[in-house]
Tab-separated table of C-alpha atoms in Angstrom:
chain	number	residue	atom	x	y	z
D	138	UNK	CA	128.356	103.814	72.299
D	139	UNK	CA	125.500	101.906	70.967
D	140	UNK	CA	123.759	103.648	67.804
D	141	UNK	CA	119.564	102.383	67.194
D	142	UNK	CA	119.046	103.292	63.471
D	143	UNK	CA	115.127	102.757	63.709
D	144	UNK	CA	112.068	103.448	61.535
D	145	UNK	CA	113.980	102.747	58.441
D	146	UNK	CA	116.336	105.149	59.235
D	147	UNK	CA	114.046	108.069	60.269
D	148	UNK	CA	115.718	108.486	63.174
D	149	UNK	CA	118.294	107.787	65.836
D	150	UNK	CA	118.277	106.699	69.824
D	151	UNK	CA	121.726	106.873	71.024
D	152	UNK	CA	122.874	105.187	73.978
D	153	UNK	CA	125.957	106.043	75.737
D	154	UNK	CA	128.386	106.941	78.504
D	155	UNK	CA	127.288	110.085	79.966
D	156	UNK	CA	130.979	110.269	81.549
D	157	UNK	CA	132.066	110.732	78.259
D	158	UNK	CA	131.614	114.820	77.473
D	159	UNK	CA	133.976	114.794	74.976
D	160	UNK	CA	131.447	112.494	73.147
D	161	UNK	CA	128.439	113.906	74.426
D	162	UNK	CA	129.158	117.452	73.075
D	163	UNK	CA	130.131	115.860	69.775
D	164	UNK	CA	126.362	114.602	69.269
D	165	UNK	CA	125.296	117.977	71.037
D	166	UNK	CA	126.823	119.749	69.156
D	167	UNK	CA	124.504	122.840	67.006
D	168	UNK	CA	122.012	122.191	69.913
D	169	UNK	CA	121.646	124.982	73.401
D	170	UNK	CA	122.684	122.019	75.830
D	171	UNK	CA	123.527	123.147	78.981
D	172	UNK	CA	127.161	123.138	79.483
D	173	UNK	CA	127.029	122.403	83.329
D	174	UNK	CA	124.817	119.648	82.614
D	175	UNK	CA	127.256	117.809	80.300
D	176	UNK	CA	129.687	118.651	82.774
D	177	UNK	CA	128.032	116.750	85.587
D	178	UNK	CA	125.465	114.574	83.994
D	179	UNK	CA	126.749	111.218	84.845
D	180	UNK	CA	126.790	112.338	88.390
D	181	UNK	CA	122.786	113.465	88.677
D	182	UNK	CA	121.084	111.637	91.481
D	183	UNK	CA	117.649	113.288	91.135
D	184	UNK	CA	114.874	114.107	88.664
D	185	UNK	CA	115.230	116.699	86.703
D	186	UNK	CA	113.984	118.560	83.379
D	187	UNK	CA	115.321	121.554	81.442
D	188	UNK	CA	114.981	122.515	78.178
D	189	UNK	CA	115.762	125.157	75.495
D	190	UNK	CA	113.487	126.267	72.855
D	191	UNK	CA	115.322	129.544	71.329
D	192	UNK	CA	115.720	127.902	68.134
D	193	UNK	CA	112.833	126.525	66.074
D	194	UNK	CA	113.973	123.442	64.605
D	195	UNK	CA	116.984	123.290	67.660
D	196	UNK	CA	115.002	122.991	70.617
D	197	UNK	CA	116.090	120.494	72.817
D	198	UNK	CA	114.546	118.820	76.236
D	199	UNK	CA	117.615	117.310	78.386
D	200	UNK	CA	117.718	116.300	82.335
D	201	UNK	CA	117.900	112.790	84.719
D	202	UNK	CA	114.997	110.678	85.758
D	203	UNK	CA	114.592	107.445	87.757
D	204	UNK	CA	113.341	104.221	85.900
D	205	UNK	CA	113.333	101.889	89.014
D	206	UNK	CA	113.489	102.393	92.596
D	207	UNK	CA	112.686	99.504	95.590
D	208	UNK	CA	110.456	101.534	97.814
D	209	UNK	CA	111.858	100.286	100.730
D	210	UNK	CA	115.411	101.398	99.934
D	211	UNK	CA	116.644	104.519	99.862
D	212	UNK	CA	119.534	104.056	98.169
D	213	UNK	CA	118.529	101.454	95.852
D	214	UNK	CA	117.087	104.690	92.778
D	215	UNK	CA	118.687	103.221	89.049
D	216	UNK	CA	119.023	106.748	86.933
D	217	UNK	CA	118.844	107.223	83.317
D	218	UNK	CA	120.143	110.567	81.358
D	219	UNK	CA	118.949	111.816	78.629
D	220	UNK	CA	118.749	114.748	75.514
D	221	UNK	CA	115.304	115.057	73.119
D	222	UNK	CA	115.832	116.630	70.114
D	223	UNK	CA	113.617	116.802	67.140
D	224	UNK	CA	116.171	114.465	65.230
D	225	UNK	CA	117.843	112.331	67.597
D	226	UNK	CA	117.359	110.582	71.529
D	227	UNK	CA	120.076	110.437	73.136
D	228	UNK	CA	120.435	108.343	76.792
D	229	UNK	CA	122.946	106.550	78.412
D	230	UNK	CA	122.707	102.175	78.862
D	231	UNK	CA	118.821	101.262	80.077
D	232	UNK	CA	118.352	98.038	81.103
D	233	UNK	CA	114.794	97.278	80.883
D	234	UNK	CA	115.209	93.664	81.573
D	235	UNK	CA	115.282	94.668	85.232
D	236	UNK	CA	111.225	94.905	84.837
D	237	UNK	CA	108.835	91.859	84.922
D	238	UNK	CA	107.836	90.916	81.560
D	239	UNK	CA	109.457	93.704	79.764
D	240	UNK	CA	112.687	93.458	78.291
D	241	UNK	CA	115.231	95.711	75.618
D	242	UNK	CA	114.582	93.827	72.806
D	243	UNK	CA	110.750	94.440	73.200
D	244	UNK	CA	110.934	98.165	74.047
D	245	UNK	CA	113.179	98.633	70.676
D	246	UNK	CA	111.191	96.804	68.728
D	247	UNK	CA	108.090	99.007	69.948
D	248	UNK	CA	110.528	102.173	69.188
D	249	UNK	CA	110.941	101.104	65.434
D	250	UNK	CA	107.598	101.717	65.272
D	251	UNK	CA	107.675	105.085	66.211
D	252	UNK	CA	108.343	108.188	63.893
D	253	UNK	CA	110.222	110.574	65.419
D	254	UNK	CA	112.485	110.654	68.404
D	255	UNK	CA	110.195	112.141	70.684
D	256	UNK	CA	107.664	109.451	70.166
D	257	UNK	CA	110.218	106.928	70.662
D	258	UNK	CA	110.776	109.087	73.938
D	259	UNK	CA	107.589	107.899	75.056
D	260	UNK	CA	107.574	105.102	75.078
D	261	UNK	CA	110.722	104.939	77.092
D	262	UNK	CA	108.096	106.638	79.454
D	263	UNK	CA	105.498	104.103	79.119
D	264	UNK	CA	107.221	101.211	80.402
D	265	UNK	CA	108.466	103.233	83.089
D	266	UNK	CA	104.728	104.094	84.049
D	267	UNK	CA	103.949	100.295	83.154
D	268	UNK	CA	106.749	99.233	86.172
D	269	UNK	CA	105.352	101.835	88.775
D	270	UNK	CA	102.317	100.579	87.786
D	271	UNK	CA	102.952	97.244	88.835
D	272	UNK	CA	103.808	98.137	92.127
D	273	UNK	CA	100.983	100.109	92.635
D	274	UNK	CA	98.705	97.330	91.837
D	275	UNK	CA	100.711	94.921	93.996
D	276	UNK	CA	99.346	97.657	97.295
D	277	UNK	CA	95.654	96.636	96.245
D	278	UNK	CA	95.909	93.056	98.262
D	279	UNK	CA	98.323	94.660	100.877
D	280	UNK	CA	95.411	97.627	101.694
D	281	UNK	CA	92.637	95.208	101.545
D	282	UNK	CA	94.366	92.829	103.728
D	283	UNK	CA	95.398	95.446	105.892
D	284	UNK	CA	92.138	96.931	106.388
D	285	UNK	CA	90.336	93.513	107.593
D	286	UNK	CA	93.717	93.186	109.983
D	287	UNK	CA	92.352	96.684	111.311
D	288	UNK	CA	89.038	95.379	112.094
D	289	UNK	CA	90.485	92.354	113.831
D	290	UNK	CA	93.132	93.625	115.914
D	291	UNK	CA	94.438	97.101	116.370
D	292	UNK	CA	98.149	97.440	117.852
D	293	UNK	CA	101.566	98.774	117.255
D	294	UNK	CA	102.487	96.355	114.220
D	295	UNK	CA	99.182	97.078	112.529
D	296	UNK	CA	99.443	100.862	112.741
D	297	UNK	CA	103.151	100.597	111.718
D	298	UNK	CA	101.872	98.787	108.855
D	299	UNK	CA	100.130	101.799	107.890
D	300	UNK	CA	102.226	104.154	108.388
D	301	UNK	CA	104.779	102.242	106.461
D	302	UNK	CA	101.736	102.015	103.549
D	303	UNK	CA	101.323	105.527	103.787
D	304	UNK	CA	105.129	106.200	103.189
D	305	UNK	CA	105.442	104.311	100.266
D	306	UNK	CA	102.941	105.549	98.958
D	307	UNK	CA	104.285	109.066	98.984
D	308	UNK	CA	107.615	107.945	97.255
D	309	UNK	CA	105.610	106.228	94.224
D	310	UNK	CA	103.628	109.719	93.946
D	311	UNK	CA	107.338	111.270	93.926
D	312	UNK	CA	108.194	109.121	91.436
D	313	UNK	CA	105.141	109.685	88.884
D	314	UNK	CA	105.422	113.340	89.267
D	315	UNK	CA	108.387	113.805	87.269
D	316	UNK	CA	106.765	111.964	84.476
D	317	UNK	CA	103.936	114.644	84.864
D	318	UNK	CA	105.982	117.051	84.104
D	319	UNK	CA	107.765	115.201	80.917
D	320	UNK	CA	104.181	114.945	79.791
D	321	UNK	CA	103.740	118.952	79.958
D	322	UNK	CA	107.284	119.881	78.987
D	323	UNK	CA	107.481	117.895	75.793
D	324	UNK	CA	104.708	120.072	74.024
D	325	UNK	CA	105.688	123.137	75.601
D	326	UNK	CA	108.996	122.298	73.528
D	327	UNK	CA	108.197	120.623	70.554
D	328	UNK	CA	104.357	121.726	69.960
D	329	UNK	CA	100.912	121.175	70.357
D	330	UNK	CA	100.715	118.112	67.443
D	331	UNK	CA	103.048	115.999	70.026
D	332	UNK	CA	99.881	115.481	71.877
D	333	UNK	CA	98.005	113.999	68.300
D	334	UNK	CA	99.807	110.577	68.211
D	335	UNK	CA	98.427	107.334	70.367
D	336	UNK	CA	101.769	107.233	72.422
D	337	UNK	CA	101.132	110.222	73.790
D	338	UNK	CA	97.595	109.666	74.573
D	339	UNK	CA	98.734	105.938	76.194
D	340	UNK	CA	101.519	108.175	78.184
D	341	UNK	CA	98.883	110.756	79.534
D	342	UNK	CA	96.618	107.826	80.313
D	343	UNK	CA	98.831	106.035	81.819
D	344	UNK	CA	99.887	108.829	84.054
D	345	UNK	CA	96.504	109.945	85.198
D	346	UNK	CA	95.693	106.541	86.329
D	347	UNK	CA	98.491	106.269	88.412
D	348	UNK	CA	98.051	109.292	90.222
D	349	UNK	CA	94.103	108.611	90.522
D	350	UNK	CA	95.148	105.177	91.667
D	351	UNK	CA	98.011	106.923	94.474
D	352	UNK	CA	95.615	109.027	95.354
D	353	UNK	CA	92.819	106.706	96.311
D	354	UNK	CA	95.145	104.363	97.821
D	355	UNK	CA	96.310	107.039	99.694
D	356	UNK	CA	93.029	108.248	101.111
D	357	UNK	CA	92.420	104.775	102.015
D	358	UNK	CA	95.501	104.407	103.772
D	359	UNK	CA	94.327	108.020	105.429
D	360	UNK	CA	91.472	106.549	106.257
D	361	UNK	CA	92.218	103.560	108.017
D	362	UNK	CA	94.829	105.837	109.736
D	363	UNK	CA	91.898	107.680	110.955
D	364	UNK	CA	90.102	104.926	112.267
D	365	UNK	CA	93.091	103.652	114.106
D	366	UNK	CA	93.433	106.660	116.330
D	367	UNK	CA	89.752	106.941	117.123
D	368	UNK	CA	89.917	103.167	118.513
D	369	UNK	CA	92.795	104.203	120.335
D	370	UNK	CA	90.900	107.745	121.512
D	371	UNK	CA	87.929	105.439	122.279
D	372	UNK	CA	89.898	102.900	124.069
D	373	UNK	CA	91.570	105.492	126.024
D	374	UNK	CA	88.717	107.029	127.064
D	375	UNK	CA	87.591	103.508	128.296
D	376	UNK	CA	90.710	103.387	130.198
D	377	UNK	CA	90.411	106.327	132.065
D	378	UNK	CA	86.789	106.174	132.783
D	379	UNK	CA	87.214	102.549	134.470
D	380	UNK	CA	89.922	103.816	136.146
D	381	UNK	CA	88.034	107.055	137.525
D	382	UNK	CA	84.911	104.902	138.264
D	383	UNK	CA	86.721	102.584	140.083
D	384	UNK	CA	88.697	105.082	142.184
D	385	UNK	CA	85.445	106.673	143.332
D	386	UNK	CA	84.001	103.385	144.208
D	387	UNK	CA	87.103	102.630	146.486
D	388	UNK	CA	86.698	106.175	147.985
D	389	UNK	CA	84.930	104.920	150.893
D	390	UNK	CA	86.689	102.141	151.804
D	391	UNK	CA	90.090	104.579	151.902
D	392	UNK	CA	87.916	107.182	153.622
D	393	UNK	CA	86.688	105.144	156.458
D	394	UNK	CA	89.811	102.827	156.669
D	395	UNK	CA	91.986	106.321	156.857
D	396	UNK	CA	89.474	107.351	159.763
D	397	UNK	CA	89.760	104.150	161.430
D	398	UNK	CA	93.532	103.692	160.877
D	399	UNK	CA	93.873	107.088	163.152
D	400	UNK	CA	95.910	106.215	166.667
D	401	UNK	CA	94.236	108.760	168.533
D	402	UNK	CA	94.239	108.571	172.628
D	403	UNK	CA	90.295	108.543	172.725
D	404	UNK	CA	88.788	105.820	170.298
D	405	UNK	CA	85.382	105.417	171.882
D	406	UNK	CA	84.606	102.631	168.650
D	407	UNK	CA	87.376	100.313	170.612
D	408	UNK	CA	84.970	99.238	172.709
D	409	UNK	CA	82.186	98.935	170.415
D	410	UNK	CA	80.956	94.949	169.834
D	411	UNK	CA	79.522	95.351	166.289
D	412	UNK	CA	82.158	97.748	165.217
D	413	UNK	CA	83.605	95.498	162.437
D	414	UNK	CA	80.359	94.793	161.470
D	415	UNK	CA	79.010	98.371	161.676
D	416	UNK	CA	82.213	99.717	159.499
D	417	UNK	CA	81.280	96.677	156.720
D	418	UNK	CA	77.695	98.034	156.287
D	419	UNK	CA	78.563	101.362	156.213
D	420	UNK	CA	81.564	101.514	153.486
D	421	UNK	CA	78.830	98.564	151.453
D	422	UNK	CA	76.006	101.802	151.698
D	423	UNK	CA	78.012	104.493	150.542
D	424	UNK	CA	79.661	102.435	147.852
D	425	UNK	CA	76.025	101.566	146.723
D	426	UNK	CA	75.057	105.055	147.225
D	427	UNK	CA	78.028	106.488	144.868
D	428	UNK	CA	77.559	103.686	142.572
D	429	UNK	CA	73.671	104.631	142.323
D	430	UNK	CA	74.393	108.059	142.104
D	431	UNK	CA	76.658	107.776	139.368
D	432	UNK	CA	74.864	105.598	137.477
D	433	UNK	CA	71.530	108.036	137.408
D	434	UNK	CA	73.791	110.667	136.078
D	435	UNK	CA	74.334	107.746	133.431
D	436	UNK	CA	78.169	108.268	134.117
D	437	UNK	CA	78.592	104.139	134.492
D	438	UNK	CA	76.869	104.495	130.297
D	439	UNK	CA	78.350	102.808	127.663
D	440	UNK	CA	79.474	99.730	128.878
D	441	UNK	CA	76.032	98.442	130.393
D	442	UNK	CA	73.955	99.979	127.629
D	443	UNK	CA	75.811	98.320	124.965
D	444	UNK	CA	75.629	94.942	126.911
D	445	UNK	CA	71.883	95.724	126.877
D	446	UNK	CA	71.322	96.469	123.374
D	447	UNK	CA	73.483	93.432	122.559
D	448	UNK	CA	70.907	90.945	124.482
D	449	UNK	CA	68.281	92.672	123.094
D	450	UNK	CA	69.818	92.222	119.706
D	451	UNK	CA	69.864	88.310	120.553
D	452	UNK	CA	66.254	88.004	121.646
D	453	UNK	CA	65.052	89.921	118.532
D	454	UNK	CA	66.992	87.685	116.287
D	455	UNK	CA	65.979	84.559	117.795
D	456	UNK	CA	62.428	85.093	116.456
């Protein structure tokens, strides 16, 4: 057990085992704690928050909550326990060193500066939010270069890209949403005048811009999903309307070489000296006849329009 006598000994942070309930309902002790919770605290593997507030003067805020997590690991969630009363913190072992440029010695020195142990609370919370923040900053060059990718090219790896974006994305917002509610929960236990101080104000910042920041990012990431399917819809579309244009040009060559293919007993057109000839101009006229049929219904559209447009473009430019 390591004991943090801070703020010339206003009060205490506590860290220790949470395996250790023999221990843990010693320092509980005089406080409504849960008893299932001490009995299986060391074994939480998701956020949580409770809290009892019968007693004025006893209330107490207790529960689990992840400090780190590699997005793209499921597994890889570090969990740190923890009990808020009015007169002491109580957690198990942090290691903040994990973090880029934050380390323990820092984040106790910024806790001796605090007055009381939910303030020092908080900013346990604030470099938490300062490490998610980090790696929501680090998916501003990944979106941007991802969206000019988009433009480029669009195929499988770029839209897994997104997708895999898009999922991360929803575990950071899991993430921040537990801090949320340690933001509402600590006044609803303690009172209103938690809110006065700066770290609480830096905490409720801090958490607002992360979920504006999500959020964007995430519409973004919608976004670009978005325009990825309508490529696809409009490539499609392409697809199937060259393939249906073509078919219906080919119709009378398979009409006429299905007629002419026949092995009837009377072929009068055996005999006939221009027949090769004659069957050649007549598939080429109702080919041209289809072809000029559909494209007055402006059915062959978009592909020869744009071409025009695009010359026209040139010429006007070249002025």
């Amino acid at each position: 057990m390591k004991r943090h006598v801070l703020n010339n000994d206003g009060w205490t942070w506590i860290e220790m085992d949470f395996s250790d309930k023999a221990t843990m309902q010693k320092q509980t002790s005089g406080y409504p704690v849960d008893e299932q919770w001490l009995d299986q605290a060391n074994e939480g593997d998701s956020n949580n928050l409770q809290m009892d507030t019968t007693y004025e003067g006893k209330e107490v805020i207790w529960g689990s909550l992840i400090y780190d997590h590699n997005l793209t690991d499921p597994d890889s969630g570090k969990f740190f326990h923890f009990c808020l009363t009015r007169d002491f913190l109580l957690t198990d072992y942090l290691d903040f060193d994990i973090f880029n440029k934050i380390n323990t010695s820092n984040t106790v020195t910024k806790m001796d500066f605090t007055h009381t142990p939910i303030e020092g609370f908080m900013v346990i919370i604030n470099v938490i939010l300062n490490n998610y923040l980090q790696k929501i900053d680090d998916f501003e060059k990944r979106i941007n270069n991802l969206l000019w990718k988009l433009e480029k090219k669009n195929n499988e790896e770029v839209l897994s890209q997104i997708m895999n974006c898009r999922h991360q994305l929803i575990v950071l917002k899991s993430l921040i949403l537990p801090l949320k509610e340690i933001e509402l929960g600590v006044p609803e236990a303690f009172g209103e005048e938690t809110k006065e101080g700066s770290i609480f104000y830096k905490m409720q910042q801090r958490i607002d811009r992360a979920f504006t920041l999500v959020t964007e990012y995430s519409k973004e990431i919608g976004s670009m999903a978005e325009l990825e399917s309508v490529k696809a819809d409009v490539r499609g579309n392409e697809i199937m309307k060259t393939l249906t244009i073509v078919t219906v040009l080919f119709t009378p060559v398979m009409a006429w070489g299905a007629l002419w293919g026949m092995n009837f007993t009377y072929m009068p057109e055996l005999d006939f000296k221009y027949g090769y000839l004659f069957a050649g101009l007549l598939i080429i006229v109702n080919t041209a006849a289809i072809y000029l049929f559909l494209r007055n219904k402006g059915w062959m559209g978009d592909l020869l329009n744009n071409t025009e447009q695009t010359k026209k473009k040139k010429k006007s430019s070249s002025y």
